[in-house]
Amino acid sequence: MADNSVLTSTTGRTSLADSSIFDSKVAEISKENVFIGSASYVEEEMPQIETRMILVQEAGKQEELIKALKEIKVPFVKMESLEELESLDSPEFENVFIVMDFEDSVFIELHKTDYRIIGPPVILNCAQKGEPLPFSCRPLYCTSMMNLVLCFTGFRKKEELVRLVTLVHHMGGVIRKDFNSKVTHLVANCTQGEKFRIAVSLGTPIMKSEWIYKAWERRNEQDFSASVDDFRNEFKVPPFQDCILSFLGFSDEEKTNMEEMTKMQGGNCFPVGDERCTHLVVEENVVKELPFEPSKKLYVVKQEWFWGSIQMDARAGETMYLYEKANTPELKKSVSLLSLNTPNSNRKRRRLKETLAQLSRETDMSPFPPRKRPSAEHSLSIGSLLDISNTPESSINYGETPKSCTKSSKNSTPVPLKQSARWQVAKELYQTESNYVNILATIIQLFQVPLEEEGQRGGPILAPEEIKTIFGSIPDIFDVHTKIKDDLEDLIVNWDESKSIGDIFLKYSKDLVKTYPPFVNFFEMSKETIIKCEKQKPRFHAFLKINQAKPECGRQSLVELLIRPVQRLPSVALLLNDLKKHTAEENPDKSTLEKAIGSLKEVMTHINEDKRKTEAQKQIFDVVYEVDGCPANLLSSHRSLVQRVETISLGEHPCDRGEQVTLFLFNDCLEIARKRHKVIGTFRSPPGHTRPPASLKHIHLMPLSQIKKVLDIRETEDCHNAFALLVRPPTERANVLLSFQMTSEELPKENWLKMLCRHVANTICKADAENLIYSTDPESFEVNTKDMDSTLSRASRAIKKTSKKVTRAFSFSKTPKRALRRALMTSQSSVEGRSPSSNDKHVMSRLSSTSSLAGIPSPSLVSLPSFFERRSHTLSRSTTHLI
């Protein structure tokens, strides 16, 4: 018994599965749906009754609950046992009981006596939102299903149905016996029946019974709603639940894909011929006859049923997709008519046309028509680079058709008595333009419009931002080329050798500049979005399968269709060049065509320039996302990323020795970032967040003008692939030495240093970039890379990091080292001319930390050689640091 109208609860009272009549009576009693005690007025002759809350047993011990009652200003008392019930009865109050557990004996006794009962979440939710308490004559524990109307189908166990109905009522939901347009959710235990079919046709969510049980488990959560998509989608009935599918006529790769999709959508797969199969999915273009006689219980359907079910996110009706054998009477009749010996007979032609029309009406009932072989008349000319074979010239009627697409074209093109070569090229230009416009119309009408439609079955297939990324400015490109096609059509129909074709493209050159760069520059992103969504979203994959199989697509994928705008402008430029060759010198269109070709080249140049800028900006955004704490001023329209280099710090600046440092060289600055340390207890990314966490930590963004010298440190036994930068920050009085070891072997050190010096010279407006490089021995600056990969060095660096963390955690003085060094530098300048005292030496020795526990001297404080113009006298007097 799938649907029960009368249910008997455990308390012995009758509970209606269809609560609509009961709810209407409740609405008549209280149209306000609030307690009488929330400031309602009654007639003077009626005594005023105040609502009083009674906290039963454990509810009276909840401080949060008592605080919420005080906030909503409702009187309350506490009750420890049912013996106190009689003493609490009073004609002045309407008692409402707050019970913690809706399954204990106290609740059952109160429910028998028809007292109004609510749960603590109702009080807490109303106090949080400042709303009046909802009115309900049934026990109401929470409001997680408030405003939801449910209908049940396929449940044969009466006890299970009673339990589900009770829980829905406890969460504020409403039950309907019969399915109608007011039902918001269908709870199904099977994928058959009239209610299931109506729900599929109306797009009503079809849920499992687990949805109700899981919502009840979360009944104590504040702000929880069972209708939230993220929660609800976990318990939707999958399209192939209770279905066992087998596949016939598909390639091994496609069959494997369809079997995986079947299991993802709740079904199972068995070999062809297995008696347990419920559906046999047939590739109708391959299979002409079934290898066995199917049983009456087996549905033999076309592949459109399979993909259509996935797209709708519900099992589609099989009757619209039944596979028909090749020897059906209707098909035999049409074949016999097609083989007539007298094709000129009007009567036979009319009979043939009526028969084919009848067959087409029968097959067009499905919203997903089967794949048809395009006729030969739909093939295009071979000369154009943009021709797609098997693409009809007439646009499809799907969704809302753009205005320019509905304009009727001339039925016939008059052919001159003597066809000139110029006319032939002009005709080919018009034909390719017409075909190109049809391709754009197919993209818009067959893909974009259905994806943007509201009220899709199963919800939106793609998010609006994903649709925008995929299609971009395709509608704008379509509008421009529709106008160009119309102008070319008028010119071809009224052909004259003196008419100008170049003027048409000059007329729309500005529109081409506006519409093409946004699409061409982001085509790769569009392509990646299609591939990603097709892998992650089965409904989108099914949508593409259905539409790409239609004849309008010419058996091409959406990505292959979207690449046409990328190829169109070069193809038009070639045709215009060919047209110019066949144009006489005295023809005024000769010079106009040259201008038109020049304008197209300008458009393509503009596209390439914008593409280069777009790629450069994208690289900067990638750096910003990868580096945690990266300054916002790194983003600039004139800035571009030149090179990325992976290094290891050899000194205490810009970070500790042994730290992995990444240098991002831009055309005017250098971003220095270190590898992030692993953090315990990091927060999880929010739902839907696919971007990986930042792997680097920002240290310093340095203008290239601060780099005074680039030191190429010679190769020795203890020093490999090392270099250093001599930097002078504008706020400091001393130079800073930053030493690194390159870890990447892809870029030679010599090339990297020349590249760096060239951009430094460009920044400071100097032509002699070679003078910025100085080769030196590692001993002059106490730089070595000998222990970078040793186990002892790695252990010592780890201990040093841990020591710093512990020191910071237990330090009562948070004065940064930088502030101490600045104070030291100020005091040092005040005593210039005398040798530092012992106390000064002690302070400076405290500030100079060791580079590692292995006793390696730190190169962060260096003595510059005598050949520099400004020579530092002692190591201690050139205290260096980096902001």
mmCIF file of C-alpha atoms in Angstrom, residues 207-380:
data_model
loop_
_atom_site.group_PDB
_atom_site.id
_atom_site.type_symbol
_atom_site.label_atom_id
_atom_site.label_comp_id
_atom_site.label_asym_id
_atom_site.label_seq_id
_atom_site.Cartn_x
_atom_site.Cartn_y
_atom_site.Cartn_z
ATOM 1 C CA MET A 207 13.960 12.680 -1.606
ATOM 2 C CA LYS A 208 14.920 9.525 0.267
ATOM 3 C CA SER A 209 13.503 8.811 3.714
ATOM 4 C CA GLU A 210 17.014 9.287 5.140
ATOM 5 C CA TRP A 211 16.550 13.013 4.501
ATOM 6 C CA ILE A 212 13.931 13.176 7.263
ATOM 7 C CA TYR A 213 15.919 11.021 9.694
ATOM 8 C CA LYS A 214 19.113 13.052 9.213
ATOM 9 C CA ALA A 215 17.215 16.318 9.597
ATOM 10 C CA TRP A 216 15.806 15.039 12.891
ATOM 11 C CA GLU A 217 19.310 14.190 14.088
ATOM 12 C CA ARG A 218 20.230 17.860 13.589
ATOM 13 C CA ARG A 219 17.097 19.164 15.296
ATOM 14 C CA ASN A 220 19.054 20.985 18.016
ATOM 15 C CA GLU A 221 21.203 23.022 15.603
ATOM 16 C CA GLN A 222 20.358 26.686 15.385
ATOM 17 C CA ASP A 223 19.625 28.152 11.929
ATOM 18 C CA PHE A 224 19.454 24.672 10.378
ATOM 19 C CA SER A 225 16.983 24.151 7.539
ATOM 20 C CA ALA A 226 16.308 20.821 5.858
ATOM 21 C CA SER A 227 15.633 22.574 2.537
ATOM 22 C CA VAL A 228 19.173 23.954 2.132
ATOM 23 C CA ASP A 229 20.623 22.672 -1.132
ATOM 24 C CA ASP A 230 23.922 21.457 0.313
ATOM 25 C CA PHE A 231 22.085 19.268 2.827
ATOM 26 C CA ARG A 232 19.149 18.280 0.645
ATOM 27 C CA ASN A 233 21.231 17.182 -2.351
ATOM 28 C CA GLU A 234 22.861 14.461 -0.253
ATOM 29 C CA PHE A 235 19.545 12.621 0.010
ATOM 30 C CA LYS A 236 17.951 13.108 -3.405
ATOM 31 C CA VAL A 237 16.765 9.913 -5.091
ATOM 32 C CA PRO A 238 19.355 9.214 -7.830
ATOM 33 C CA PRO A 239 18.039 8.756 -11.374
ATOM 34 C CA PHE A 240 18.917 5.062 -11.641
ATOM 35 C CA GLN A 241 17.888 3.872 -8.182
ATOM 36 C CA ASP A 242 16.495 0.302 -8.349
ATOM 37 C CA CYS A 243 17.646 0.089 -11.995
ATOM 38 C CA ILE A 244 19.966 -2.529 -13.471
ATOM 39 C CA LEU A 245 21.293 -1.440 -16.845
ATOM 40 C CA SER A 246 23.080 -3.131 -19.718
ATOM 41 C CA PHE A 247 24.506 -1.438 -22.809
ATOM 42 C CA LEU A 248 24.464 -2.611 -26.430
ATOM 43 C CA GLY A 249 26.195 -1.151 -29.479
ATOM 44 C CA PHE A 250 28.654 1.191 -27.726
ATOM 45 C CA SER A 251 32.437 1.275 -27.976
ATOM 46 C CA ASP A 252 34.428 -0.095 -25.071
ATOM 47 C CA GLU A 253 35.487 3.374 -23.925
ATOM 48 C CA GLU A 254 31.969 4.798 -24.104
ATOM 49 C CA LYS A 255 30.508 1.725 -22.438
ATOM 50 C CA THR A 256 32.973 2.010 -19.561
ATOM 51 C CA ASN A 257 32.080 5.666 -19.149
ATOM 52 C CA MET A 258 28.351 4.939 -19.115
ATOM 53 C CA GLU A 259 28.775 2.122 -16.586
ATOM 54 C CA GLU A 260 30.702 4.458 -14.267
ATOM 55 C CA MET A 261 27.995 7.094 -14.653
ATOM 56 C CA THR A 262 25.338 4.484 -13.868
ATOM 57 C CA LYS A 263 26.979 3.563 -10.583
ATOM 58 C CA MET A 264 27.449 7.233 -9.688
ATOM 59 C CA GLN A 265 23.708 7.756 -10.248
ATOM 60 C CA GLY A 266 22.618 4.896 -7.978
ATOM 61 C CA GLY A 267 22.243 2.059 -10.494
ATOM 62 C CA ASN A 268 23.993 -1.233 -11.293
ATOM 63 C CA CYS A 269 25.283 -2.768 -14.526
ATOM 64 C CA PHE A 270 25.035 -6.350 -15.757
ATOM 65 C CA PRO A 271 25.984 -7.964 -19.094
ATOM 66 C CA VAL A 272 23.547 -7.933 -21.990
ATOM 67 C CA GLY A 273 21.024 -10.748 -21.696
ATOM 68 C CA ASP A 274 21.092 -11.032 -17.907
ATOM 69 C CA GLU A 275 17.574 -11.690 -16.630
ATOM 70 C CA ARG A 276 18.052 -9.317 -13.694
ATOM 71 C CA CYS A 277 18.426 -6.279 -15.981
ATOM 72 C CA THR A 278 15.608 -3.748 -15.921
ATOM 73 C CA HIS A 279 16.833 -1.624 -18.851
ATOM 74 C CA LEU A 280 18.740 -2.294 -22.055
ATOM 75 C CA VAL A 281 20.287 0.920 -23.414
ATOM 76 C CA VAL A 282 20.817 0.680 -27.178
ATOM 77 C CA GLU A 283 22.910 2.765 -29.578
ATOM 78 C CA GLU A 284 20.190 3.053 -32.239
ATOM 79 C CA ASN A 285 22.601 4.180 -34.964
ATOM 80 C CA VAL A 286 24.635 0.977 -34.638
ATOM 81 C CA VAL A 287 22.212 -1.722 -33.525
ATOM 82 C CA LYS A 288 19.794 -2.746 -36.284
ATOM 83 C CA GLU A 289 18.405 -5.824 -34.575
ATOM 84 C CA LEU A 290 18.489 -7.117 -30.999
ATOM 85 C CA PRO A 291 20.491 -10.324 -30.415
ATOM 86 C CA PHE A 292 17.651 -11.820 -28.319
ATOM 87 C CA GLU A 293 13.950 -11.450 -27.721
ATOM 88 C CA PRO A 294 13.513 -9.103 -24.732
ATOM 89 C CA SER A 295 11.115 -9.982 -21.932
ATOM 90 C CA LYS A 296 8.078 -7.861 -21.187
ATOM 91 C CA LYS A 297 9.658 -6.559 -17.987
ATOM 92 C CA LEU A 298 12.764 -5.261 -19.796
ATOM 93 C CA TYR A 299 12.768 -1.698 -21.065
ATOM 94 C CA VAL A 300 14.708 -1.411 -24.333
ATOM 95 C CA VAL A 301 15.502 2.304 -24.609
ATOM 96 C CA LYS A 302 17.686 4.610 -26.664
ATOM 97 C CA GLN A 303 20.744 6.282 -25.235
ATOM 98 C CA GLU A 304 18.841 9.613 -25.014
ATOM 99 C CA TRP A 305 16.895 8.114 -22.096
ATOM 100 C CA PHE A 306 20.164 7.489 -20.257
ATOM 101 C CA TRP A 307 21.631 10.971 -20.756
ATOM 102 C CA GLY A 308 18.270 12.687 -20.344
ATOM 103 C CA SER A 309 17.768 11.059 -16.947
ATOM 104 C CA ILE A 310 21.149 12.268 -15.753
ATOM 105 C CA GLN A 311 20.524 15.782 -17.032
ATOM 106 C CA MET A 312 17.105 16.010 -15.338
ATOM 107 C CA ASP A 313 18.543 14.389 -12.207
ATOM 108 C CA ALA A 314 15.543 12.033 -12.209
ATOM 109 C CA ARG A 315 14.535 8.859 -14.014
ATOM 110 C CA ALA A 316 12.878 9.836 -17.286
ATOM 111 C CA GLY A 317 9.799 8.065 -18.620
ATOM 112 C CA GLU A 318 10.743 5.095 -20.768
ATOM 113 C CA THR A 319 7.768 5.282 -23.152
ATOM 114 C CA MET A 320 9.197 8.322 -24.945
ATOM 115 C CA TYR A 321 12.554 6.628 -25.599
ATOM 116 C CA LEU A 322 11.640 3.044 -26.532
ATOM 117 C CA TYR A 323 13.878 1.463 -29.146
ATOM 118 C CA GLU A 324 12.074 0.563 -32.387
ATOM 119 C CA LYS A 325 13.273 -2.280 -34.540
ATOM 120 C CA ALA A 326 14.242 -1.636 -38.134
ATOM 121 C CA ASN A 327 11.376 -3.839 -39.446
ATOM 122 C CA THR A 328 8.466 -1.977 -37.860
ATOM 123 C CA PRO A 329 5.401 -1.502 -40.118
ATOM 124 C CA GLU A 330 5.771 2.276 -40.110
ATOM 125 C CA LEU A 331 9.367 2.114 -41.237
ATOM 126 C CA LYS A 332 8.573 -0.492 -43.907
ATOM 127 C CA LYS A 333 5.878 1.741 -45.292
ATOM 128 C CA SER A 334 8.249 4.716 -45.513
ATOM 129 C CA VAL A 335 10.927 2.571 -47.191
ATOM 130 C CA SER A 336 8.484 1.317 -49.779
ATOM 131 C CA LEU A 337 7.450 4.866 -50.554
ATOM 132 C CA LEU A 338 11.053 5.985 -50.851
ATOM 133 C CA SER A 339 11.684 3.320 -53.516
ATOM 134 C CA LEU A 340 8.962 4.500 -55.890
ATOM 135 C CA ASN A 341 9.707 4.129 -59.603
ATOM 136 C CA THR A 342 7.895 7.347 -60.563
ATOM 137 C CA PRO A 343 9.262 10.140 -58.408
ATOM 138 C CA ASN A 344 7.534 12.754 -60.544
ATOM 139 C CA SER A 345 4.109 11.646 -59.410
ATOM 140 C CA ASN A 346 2.623 14.423 -57.261
ATOM 141 C CA ARG A 347 0.251 12.035 -55.496
ATOM 142 C CA LYS A 348 3.023 9.676 -54.479
ATOM 143 C CA ARG A 349 5.192 12.585 -53.403
ATOM 144 C CA ARG A 350 2.389 13.922 -51.252
ATOM 145 C CA ARG A 351 1.810 10.511 -49.711
ATOM 146 C CA LEU A 352 5.545 10.174 -49.019
ATOM 147 C CA LYS A 353 5.643 13.615 -47.427
ATOM 148 C CA GLU A 354 2.673 12.822 -45.184
ATOM 149 C CA THR A 355 4.200 9.526 -44.081
ATOM 150 C CA LEU A 356 7.533 11.129 -43.221
ATOM 151 C CA ALA A 357 5.748 13.949 -41.412
ATOM 152 C CA GLN A 358 3.846 11.390 -39.355
ATOM 153 C CA LEU A 359 7.063 9.605 -38.459
ATOM 154 C CA SER A 360 8.734 12.896 -37.541
ATOM 155 C CA ARG A 361 5.839 13.856 -35.271
ATOM 156 C CA GLU A 362 6.130 10.543 -33.463
ATOM 157 C CA THR A 363 9.858 10.918 -32.919
ATOM 158 C CA ASP A 364 9.729 14.638 -32.034
ATOM 159 C CA MET A 365 7.683 13.989 -28.899
ATOM 160 C CA SER A 366 10.893 13.567 -26.952
ATOM 161 C CA PRO A 367 12.657 16.711 -25.707
ATOM 162 C CA PHE A 368 15.904 14.949 -26.639
ATOM 163 C CA PRO A 369 15.485 13.949 -30.322
ATOM 164 C CA PRO A 370 17.625 11.069 -31.581
ATOM 165 C CA ARG A 371 20.722 11.650 -33.634
ATOM 166 C CA LYS A 372 19.977 12.048 -37.329
ATOM 167 C CA ARG A 373 22.349 11.825 -40.221
ATOM 168 C CA PRO A 374 22.599 15.255 -41.849
ATOM 169 C CA SER A 375 21.630 15.449 -45.489
ATOM 170 C CA ALA A 376 24.115 16.182 -48.212
ATOM 171 C CA GLU A 377 22.627 19.591 -48.877
ATOM 172 C CA HIS A 378 23.863 20.779 -45.497
ATOM 173 C CA SER A 379 27.529 20.328 -46.389
ATOM 174 C CA LEU A 380 29.547 23.489 -46.938
#
